[in-house]
Tab-separated table of C-alpha atoms in Angstrom:
chain	number	residue	atom	x	y	z
S	1	GLU	CA	-92.503	69.387	151.810
S	2	CYS	CA	-91.824	66.246	153.626
S	3	PHE	CA	-87.782	66.896	152.982
S	4	GLU	CA	-87.828	70.248	154.002
S	5	GLY	CA	-89.404	68.687	157.428
S	6	ILE	CA	-86.618	66.222	157.659
S	7	LEU	CA	-84.193	68.462	157.283
S	8	HIS	CA	-85.172	70.862	160.004
S	9	ASN	CA	-85.844	67.943	162.388
S	10	LEU	CA	-82.177	67.490	161.684
S	11	HIS	CA	-81.284	70.703	162.551
S	12	VAL	CA	-83.211	70.815	165.684
S	13	SER	CA	-81.587	68.909	168.834
S	14	PRO	CA	-84.693	67.232	170.087
S	15	SER	CA	-82.236	66.109	173.263
S	16	ASP	CA	-81.420	69.611	173.958
S	17	SER	CA	-83.597	71.543	176.075
S	18	SER	CA	-81.846	74.865	176.345
S	19	SER	CA	-82.201	78.170	174.394
S	20	ASP	CA	-79.176	76.774	172.244
S	21	SER	CA	-81.607	74.000	171.025
S	22	LEU	CA	-80.478	75.257	167.521
S	23	ARG	CA	-77.337	73.976	166.499
S	24	ILE	CA	-74.558	76.539	164.911
S	25	ALA	CA	-74.826	76.177	161.143
S	26	GLU	CA	-71.097	75.048	160.847
S	27	GLN	CA	-72.040	72.165	163.188
S	28	CYS	CA	-75.320	71.157	161.999
S	29	ILE	CA	-75.763	68.622	159.415
S	30	SER	CA	-78.477	70.097	157.467
S	31	HIS	CA	-76.927	73.442	156.867
S	32	ARG	CA	-73.315	71.453	155.772
S	33	LEU	CA	-74.741	69.402	153.412
S	34	PHE	CA	-78.074	71.162	151.721
S	35	SER	CA	-78.060	74.337	152.868
S	36	MET	CA	-77.614	77.578	150.163
S	37	THR	CA	-76.659	80.993	150.634
S	38	LEU	CA	-79.405	83.121	148.136
S	39	VAL	CA	-78.771	86.198	147.292
S	40	GLU	CA	-82.160	88.261	146.272
S	41	GLN	CA	-82.008	91.509	144.491
S	42	ASP	CA	-84.289	93.474	142.429
S	43	ARG	CA	-83.641	95.103	138.960
S	44	CYS	CA	-85.064	96.994	136.700
S	45	VAL	CA	-84.904	97.907	133.197
S	46	CYS	CA	-84.161	101.535	133.748
S	47	SER	CA	-81.101	100.290	136.017
S	48	ALA	CA	-82.414	101.115	139.285
S	49	SER	CA	-81.842	98.262	142.091
S	50	SER	CA	-82.877	97.499	145.413
S	51	GLU	CA	-80.396	96.522	148.264
S	52	PRO	CA	-79.572	92.618	148.337
S	53	LEU	CA	-80.768	90.811	150.527
S	54	THR	CA	-78.900	87.374	151.748
S	55	PHE	CA	-80.348	84.602	153.697
S	56	ASP	CA	-79.770	80.988	153.489
S	57	GLN	CA	-82.222	78.180	152.508
S	58	TYR	CA	-82.444	74.498	152.252
S	59	ILE	CA	-84.920	74.215	149.347
S	60	PHE	CA	-85.851	76.579	146.170
S	61	TYR	CA	-89.073	76.055	144.966
S	62	THR	CA	-90.040	77.040	141.507
S	63	SER	CA	-92.585	76.323	138.686
S	64	VAL	CA	-91.617	72.778	136.864
S	65	SER	CA	-94.097	73.609	133.913
S	66	TYR	CA	-92.747	77.376	133.529
S	67	LEU	CA	-89.289	75.632	133.178
S	68	THR	CA	-90.330	73.081	130.688
S	69	ASP	CA	-92.562	75.410	128.845
S	70	ARG	CA	-89.473	77.869	128.329
S	71	HIS	CA	-86.987	75.273	127.493
S	72	ALA	CA	-89.180	73.929	124.935
S	73	ALA	CA	-89.803	77.369	123.634
S	74	ASP	CA	-86.032	78.144	123.165
S	75	GLN	CA	-83.888	75.149	123.963
S	76	SER	CA	-80.587	77.619	123.676
S	77	LEU	CA	-81.477	79.059	127.719
S	78	THR	CA	-78.987	77.443	130.084
S	79	PHE	CA	-80.769	75.915	133.647
S	80	ALA	CA	-79.421	79.186	135.308
S	81	THR	CA	-81.151	81.516	133.018
S	82	LEU	CA	-84.293	79.483	132.812
S	83	LEU	CA	-84.205	79.540	136.988
S	84	GLN	CA	-83.360	83.285	136.842
S	85	GLN	CA	-86.341	83.850	134.441
S	86	ALA	CA	-88.949	81.568	136.766
S	87	THR	CA	-88.023	83.366	139.517
S	88	SER	CA	-87.991	87.271	138.365
S	89	SER	CA	-89.665	89.646	140.736
S	90	LEU	CA	-93.065	91.031	139.484
S	91	ARG	CA	-92.391	93.950	142.270
S	92	PRO	CA	-92.468	97.399	141.115
S	93	CYS	CA	-89.351	99.335	140.453
S	94	PRO	CA	-87.046	99.880	143.023
S	95	ALA	CA	-86.334	103.563	142.291
S	96	THR	CA	-87.559	106.170	144.486
S	97	GLU	CA	-90.452	107.899	144.295
S	98	GLU	CA	-88.588	111.229	143.260
S	99	LYS	CA	-87.254	109.123	140.427
S	100	LYS	CA	-89.824	107.610	138.753
S	101	CYS	CA	-89.786	104.204	136.261
S	102	HIS	CA	-90.186	104.639	132.862
S	103	GLY	CA	-89.130	100.880	131.977
């Protein structure tokens, strides 16, 4: 949380009191060095998927104990796979009401 606060303070220009106090992402050191663009999209076993949601984020939170427990259980899993499993959504199937998921 401290690191996130530091990045936010670098992002906000304290000397500029105008409405443009937030620097443009291309000029902002926080965005250039630490920002990542994430695409979030829910997918179900029935092949239904939600619309992709794209956003920028400095820090990505996940459960370290989940990652270490899963890796201990199956050491063949890559770090990317572990992250994907740790962040899997528990949201309902994105299929419309007319097309109920049975998966």
